[in-house]
Amino acid sequence: EVQLVESGGGFVQPGGSLRLSCAASGFTFSTYVMSWVRQAPGKGLEWVSGISGGGSTHYADSVKGRFTISRDNSKETVYLHMNTLRAEDTAAYYCAKGKYEGSGQPDANWGQGTLVTVSS
Amino acid sequence: DIQMTQSPSTLSASVGDRVTITCRASQSINNWLAWYQQKPGKAPKLLIYKASSLESGVPSRFSGSGSGTEFTLTISSLQPDDFATYYCQQYSFDSRTFGQGTKVEIK
């Protein structure tokens, strides 16, 4: 059974940093695109970033230059390093897995989310 | 970046109604379109992918159609469990985009 478990969320001041983790199990982690999607309180879904099995990365314009996605295939974990955080980054952050191996897949499996609050 | 526009934003319907939600892309995405259902406090759930392919375990009352820039999600007979918010997502490019969501409410 596919499992995705996010951690690392919390309260941080504007300008601060945070690292989110997503521990995966139940599938061959290294061959799947992994993504981060966020949802601000009461708002819609926003794709944040994605990383291929080989390490190619992509970002939404809203986080480019501030966030970095990475993965450790040996630990079956994907990370989201978030720097220069702003109030508008406050959201539940979800980790998601592509439906099939390779690129160009919808997000078929999701974690339960971890909450990030940016406030002074 | 590709923009995805859903309509309507809110939809009031009764159990048994046929419901249609529309999603428009700002440029062609072929059929690289997914639909998700989300309930309050829960992660999204994949319903439809490649515009019209039903995800395993999803009831057959859900269907999707369209290609290029115009897509629809149809629920043939709305059930109590279907009251939720629905999102479209394009995944044709490495940078993905969601629509703003359609909340299906009880009439």
mmCIF file of C-alpha atoms in Angstrom:
data_model
loop_
_atom_site.group_PDB
_atom_site.id
_atom_site.type_symbol
_atom_site.label_atom_id
_atom_site.label_comp_id
_atom_site.label_asym_id
_atom_site.label_seq_id
_atom_site.Cartn_x
_atom_site.Cartn_y
_atom_site.Cartn_z
ATOM 1 C CA GLU A 1 0.000 0.000 0.000
ATOM 2 C CA VAL A 2 1.311 3.434 -0.964
ATOM 3 C CA GLN A 3 1.941 5.690 2.031
ATOM 4 C CA LEU A 4 3.145 9.278 2.066
ATOM 5 C CA VAL A 5 3.799 10.895 5.431
ATOM 6 C CA GLU A 6 4.679 14.581 5.620
ATOM 7 C CA SER A 7 6.445 16.218 8.534
ATOM 8 C CA GLY A 8 8.317 19.389 9.397
ATOM 9 C CA GLY A 9 5.513 21.923 9.383
ATOM 10 C CA GLY A 10 5.164 24.496 12.098
ATOM 11 C CA PHE A 11 5.165 28.153 13.037
ATOM 12 C CA VAL A 12 7.860 30.421 11.592
ATOM 13 C CA GLN A 13 8.406 34.172 11.407
ATOM 14 C CA PRO A 14 8.480 36.030 8.077
ATOM 15 C CA GLY A 15 11.898 35.711 6.465
ATOM 16 C CA GLY A 16 12.520 32.413 8.215
ATOM 17 C CA SER A 17 13.188 28.931 6.861
ATOM 18 C CA LEU A 18 11.647 25.515 7.210
ATOM 19 C CA ARG A 19 12.280 22.081 5.728
ATOM 20 C CA LEU A 20 9.389 19.749 4.984
ATOM 21 C CA SER A 21 9.886 16.007 4.567
ATOM 22 C CA CYS A 22 7.730 13.368 2.925
ATOM 23 C CA ALA A 23 8.538 9.753 3.756
ATOM 24 C CA ALA A 24 7.287 7.327 1.126
ATOM 25 C CA SER A 25 6.652 3.604 1.210
ATOM 26 C CA GLY A 26 4.844 0.901 -0.708
ATOM 27 C CA PHE A 27 6.265 1.599 -4.183
ATOM 28 C CA THR A 28 9.552 1.899 -6.103
ATOM 29 C CA PHE A 29 10.250 5.459 -4.986
ATOM 30 C CA SER A 30 13.163 6.256 -7.312
ATOM 31 C CA THR A 31 11.133 5.975 -10.531
ATOM 32 C CA TYR A 32 8.234 8.296 -9.679
ATOM 33 C CA VAL A 33 7.783 12.034 -9.975
ATOM 34 C CA MET A 34 7.035 13.533 -6.569
ATOM 35 C CA SER A 35 5.301 16.854 -6.080
ATOM 36 C CA TRP A 36 4.404 19.357 -3.405
ATOM 37 C CA VAL A 37 0.985 21.022 -3.506
ATOM 38 C CA ARG A 38 -0.244 23.579 -1.003
ATOM 39 C CA GLN A 39 -3.567 24.979 0.102
ATOM 40 C CA ALA A 40 -3.892 28.247 1.981
ATOM 41 C CA PRO A 41 -6.681 28.352 4.591
ATOM 42 C CA GLY A 42 -10.042 28.491 2.827
ATOM 43 C CA LYS A 43 -8.415 28.652 -0.618
ATOM 44 C CA GLY A 44 -7.844 26.332 -3.570
ATOM 45 C CA LEU A 45 -5.004 23.999 -4.452
ATOM 46 C CA GLU A 46 -1.699 25.414 -5.712
ATOM 47 C CA TRP A 47 1.009 23.257 -7.270
ATOM 48 C CA VAL A 48 4.341 24.259 -5.713
ATOM 49 C CA SER A 49 7.101 22.051 -7.077
ATOM 50 C CA GLY A 50 7.933 18.698 -8.632
ATOM 51 C CA ILE A 51 10.996 16.479 -8.954
ATOM 52 C CA SER A 52 11.604 13.573 -11.307
ATOM 53 C CA GLY A 53 13.225 10.309 -10.309
ATOM 54 C CA GLY A 54 16.444 11.557 -11.892
ATOM 55 C CA GLY A 55 16.353 14.833 -10.012
ATOM 56 C CA SER A 56 14.968 17.326 -12.576
ATOM 57 C CA THR A 57 13.138 20.040 -10.672
ATOM 58 C CA HIS A 58 10.326 22.462 -11.488
ATOM 59 C CA TYR A 59 8.758 25.285 -9.499
ATOM 60 C CA ALA A 60 5.755 27.568 -9.468
ATOM 61 C CA ASP A 61 6.688 31.191 -10.124
ATOM 62 C CA SER A 62 5.435 32.105 -6.642
ATOM 63 C CA VAL A 63 8.208 30.100 -4.955
ATOM 64 C CA LYS A 64 10.995 30.110 -7.542
ATOM 65 C CA GLY A 65 14.276 31.205 -5.988
ATOM 66 C CA ARG A 66 12.978 30.708 -2.438
ATOM 67 C CA PHE A 67 12.014 27.017 -2.306
ATOM 68 C CA THR A 68 14.143 24.010 -3.259
ATOM 69 C CA ILE A 69 12.824 20.509 -3.794
ATOM 70 C CA SER A 70 15.151 17.535 -3.383
ATOM 71 C CA ARG A 71 14.938 13.801 -2.892
ATOM 72 C CA ASP A 72 16.965 11.046 -1.281
ATOM 73 C CA ASN A 73 16.087 7.849 -3.095
ATOM 74 C CA SER A 74 18.000 5.743 -0.554
ATOM 75 C CA LYS A 75 15.772 7.103 2.216
ATOM 76 C CA GLU A 76 12.645 7.179 -0.005
ATOM 77 C CA THR A 77 12.072 10.753 1.076
ATOM 78 C CA VAL A 78 11.345 13.987 -0.742
ATOM 79 C CA TYR A 79 12.071 17.371 0.823
ATOM 80 C CA LEU A 80 10.936 20.935 0.389
ATOM 81 C CA HIS A 81 13.410 23.504 1.654
ATOM 82 C CA MET A 82 11.600 26.789 2.156
ATOM 83 C CA ASN A 83 13.545 30.030 2.618
ATOM 84 C CA THR A 84 12.560 33.680 2.916
ATOM 85 C CA LEU A 85 9.093 32.656 3.989
ATOM 86 C CA ARG A 86 6.209 35.103 3.632
ATOM 87 C CA ALA A 87 2.795 35.306 5.226
ATOM 88 C CA GLU A 88 1.275 34.169 1.928
ATOM 89 C CA ASP A 89 3.185 30.883 2.205
ATOM 90 C CA THR A 90 0.913 29.922 5.108
ATOM 91 C CA ALA A 91 -0.823 26.740 3.973
ATOM 92 C CA ALA A 92 -1.259 23.032 4.344
ATOM 93 C CA TYR A 93 1.493 21.407 2.273
ATOM 94 C CA TYR A 94 0.733 18.070 0.640
ATOM 95 C CA CYS A 95 3.175 15.587 -0.839
ATOM 96 C CA ALA A 96 1.912 13.715 -3.906
ATOM 97 C CA LYS A 97 3.071 10.829 -6.105
ATOM 98 C CA GLY A 98 2.606 10.414 -9.829
ATOM 99 C CA LYS A 99 0.168 7.743 -10.976
ATOM 100 C CA TYR A 100 2.680 5.847 -13.107
ATOM 101 C CA GLU A 101 6.447 5.859 -13.421
ATOM 102 C CA GLY A 102 8.004 8.692 -15.404
ATOM 103 C CA SER A 103 6.912 12.214 -16.153
ATOM 104 C CA GLY A 104 3.569 13.528 -17.316
ATOM 105 C CA GLN A 105 1.438 11.829 -14.695
ATOM 106 C CA PRO A 106 -1.424 13.097 -12.522
ATOM 107 C CA ASP A 107 -1.051 13.002 -8.746
ATOM 108 C CA ALA A 108 -2.619 9.702 -7.746
ATOM 109 C CA ASN A 109 -1.535 9.391 -4.113
ATOM 110 C CA TRP A 110 -1.417 12.092 -1.477
ATOM 111 C CA GLY A 111 -0.165 12.471 2.062
ATOM 112 C CA GLN A 112 -2.260 13.874 4.895
ATOM 113 C CA GLY A 113 -0.547 17.284 4.728
ATOM 114 C CA THR A 114 1.548 19.336 7.114
ATOM 115 C CA LEU A 115 0.633 22.857 8.170
ATOM 116 C CA VAL A 116 3.009 25.786 7.776
ATOM 117 C CA THR A 117 2.143 29.073 9.461
ATOM 118 C CA VAL A 118 4.203 32.180 8.713
ATOM 119 C CA SER A 119 3.460 35.001 11.111
ATOM 120 C CA SER A 120 5.163 37.533 13.341
ATOM 121 C CA ASP B 1 2.169 29.728 -17.604
ATOM 122 C CA ILE B 2 -1.046 27.894 -18.460
ATOM 123 C CA GLN B 3 -4.130 29.217 -16.689
ATOM 124 C CA MET B 4 -7.023 26.925 -15.839
ATOM 125 C CA THR B 5 -10.484 28.444 -15.419
ATOM 126 C CA GLN B 6 -13.305 26.439 -13.851
ATOM 127 C CA SER B 7 -16.989 27.250 -13.903
ATOM 128 C CA PRO B 8 -19.115 27.586 -11.968
ATOM 129 C CA SER B 9 -17.343 28.454 -8.703
ATOM 130 C CA THR B 10 -20.294 27.144 -6.702
ATOM 131 C CA LEU B 11 -23.057 24.811 -7.742
ATOM 132 C CA SER B 12 -26.213 24.006 -5.765
ATOM 133 C CA ALA B 13 -27.784 20.681 -6.630
ATOM 134 C CA SER B 14 -30.002 17.941 -5.237
ATOM 135 C CA VAL B 15 -29.393 14.232 -4.823
ATOM 136 C CA GLY B 16 -30.080 12.552 -8.151
ATOM 137 C CA ASP B 17 -29.257 15.623 -10.264
ATOM 138 C CA ARG B 18 -26.940 15.495 -13.255
ATOM 139 C CA VAL B 19 -24.048 17.882 -12.626
ATOM 140 C CA THR B 20 -21.528 19.298 -15.093
ATOM 141 C CA ILE B 21 -18.402 21.291 -14.282
ATOM 142 C CA THR B 22 -16.342 22.993 -16.980
ATOM 143 C CA CYS B 23 -12.612 23.662 -17.109
ATOM 144 C CA ARG B 24 -10.881 25.799 -19.744
ATOM 145 C CA ALA B 25 -7.147 25.956 -20.412
ATOM 146 C CA SER B 26 -5.460 29.109 -21.679
ATOM 147 C CA GLN B 27 -3.678 27.024 -24.338
ATOM 148 C CA SER B 28 -3.944 23.495 -25.641
ATOM 149 C CA ILE B 29 -3.036 20.770 -23.174
ATOM 150 C CA ASN B 30 -4.141 17.901 -25.453
ATOM 151 C CA ASN B 31 -5.814 15.531 -22.966
ATOM 152 C CA TRP B 32 -3.413 15.994 -20.053
ATOM 153 C CA LEU B 33 -6.193 16.939 -17.672
ATOM 154 C CA ALA B 34 -7.116 15.473 -14.293
ATOM 155 C CA TRP B 35 -10.065 15.984 -11.962
ATOM 156 C CA TYR B 36 -9.842 15.759 -8.189
ATOM 157 C CA GLN B 37 -12.417 15.686 -5.409
ATOM 158 C CA GLN B 38 -11.619 17.247 -2.054
ATOM 159 C CA LYS B 39 -13.619 17.153 1.169
ATOM 160 C CA PRO B 40 -12.977 19.528 4.092
ATOM 161 C CA GLY B 41 -9.826 18.697 6.029
ATOM 162 C CA LYS B 42 -8.854 15.906 3.642
ATOM 163 C CA ALA B 43 -6.318 15.472 0.883
ATOM 164 C CA PRO B 44 -7.542 15.613 -2.722
ATOM 165 C CA LYS B 45 -8.583 12.375 -4.410
ATOM 166 C CA LEU B 46 -7.897 11.635 -8.070
ATOM 167 C CA LEU B 47 -11.117 10.912 -9.989
ATOM 168 C CA ILE B 48 -10.291 11.250 -13.681
ATOM 169 C CA TYR B 49 -7.012 11.408 -15.606
ATOM 170 C CA LYS B 50 -6.121 11.870 -19.275
ATOM 171 C CA ALA B 51 -9.374 13.843 -19.515
ATOM 172 C CA SER B 52 -11.642 10.790 -19.572
ATOM 173 C CA SER B 53 -9.972 7.824 -17.835
ATOM 174 C CA LEU B 54 -11.686 6.798 -14.607
ATOM 175 C CA GLU B 55 -9.347 6.176 -11.684
ATOM 176 C CA SER B 56 -9.622 2.734 -10.141
ATOM 177 C CA GLY B 57 -12.279 2.535 -7.438
ATOM 178 C CA VAL B 58 -14.099 5.693 -8.525
ATOM 179 C CA PRO B 59 -17.840 5.200 -9.143
ATOM 180 C CA SER B 60 -18.928 5.083 -12.771
ATOM 181 C CA ARG B 61 -21.339 8.008 -12.254
ATOM 182 C CA PHE B 62 -18.243 10.202 -12.665
ATOM 183 C CA SER B 63 -17.084 10.842 -16.216
ATOM 184 C CA GLY B 64 -14.808 13.282 -17.996
ATOM 185 C CA SER B 65 -14.595 14.537 -21.549
ATOM 186 C CA GLY B 66 -12.827 17.082 -23.715
ATOM 187 C CA SER B 67 -9.474 17.793 -25.298
ATOM 188 C CA GLY B 68 -7.374 20.765 -26.274
ATOM 189 C CA THR B 69 -8.688 23.628 -24.144
ATOM 190 C CA GLU B 70 -12.236 22.620 -23.109
ATOM 191 C CA PHE B 71 -13.034 19.909 -20.582
ATOM 192 C CA THR B 72 -15.987 18.769 -18.515
ATOM 193 C CA LEU B 73 -16.572 16.635 -15.452
ATOM 194 C CA THR B 74 -20.036 15.103 -15.236
ATOM 195 C CA ILE B 75 -21.690 13.385 -12.299
ATOM 196 C CA SER B 76 -24.628 11.497 -13.789
ATOM 197 C CA SER B 77 -26.680 11.169 -10.601
ATOM 198 C CA LEU B 78 -25.428 13.148 -7.616
ATOM 199 C CA GLN B 79 -25.101 11.133 -4.412
ATOM 200 C CA PRO B 80 -24.817 12.404 -0.810
ATOM 201 C CA ASP B 81 -21.119 11.491 -0.727
ATOM 202 C CA ASP B 82 -20.446 13.710 -3.765
ATOM 203 C CA PHE B 83 -20.959 17.035 -2.023
ATOM 204 C CA ALA B 84 -17.394 18.355 -2.087
ATOM 205 C CA THR B 85 -15.080 20.680 -3.979
ATOM 206 C CA TYR B 86 -13.782 19.624 -7.389
ATOM 207 C CA TYR B 87 -10.572 20.792 -9.058
ATOM 208 C CA CYS B 88 -9.202 20.356 -12.535
ATOM 209 C CA GLN B 89 -5.431 20.179 -13.075
ATOM 210 C CA GLN B 90 -3.335 20.359 -16.213
ATOM 211 C CA TYR B 91 -0.203 18.236 -16.178
ATOM 212 C CA SER B 92 0.879 18.643 -19.779
ATOM 213 C CA PHE B 93 3.908 20.639 -18.846
ATOM 214 C CA ASP B 94 6.462 20.295 -16.088
ATOM 215 C CA SER B 95 4.835 23.289 -14.374
ATOM 216 C CA ARG B 96 1.314 22.220 -13.402
ATOM 217 C CA THR B 97 -1.758 24.294 -12.687
ATOM 218 C CA PHE B 98 -5.038 23.761 -10.855
ATOM 219 C CA GLY B 99 -8.344 25.415 -11.565
ATOM 220 C CA GLN B 100 -9.792 27.540 -8.769
ATOM 221 C CA GLY B 101 -12.263 24.843 -7.733
ATOM 222 C CA THR B 102 -16.018 24.222 -7.896
ATOM 223 C CA LYS B 103 -17.895 23.683 -4.652
ATOM 224 C CA VAL B 104 -20.913 21.405 -5.049
ATOM 225 C CA GLU B 105 -23.438 22.242 -2.354
ATOM 226 C CA ILE B 106 -26.733 20.734 -1.265
ATOM 227 C CA LYS B 107 -29.699 22.624 -2.715
#
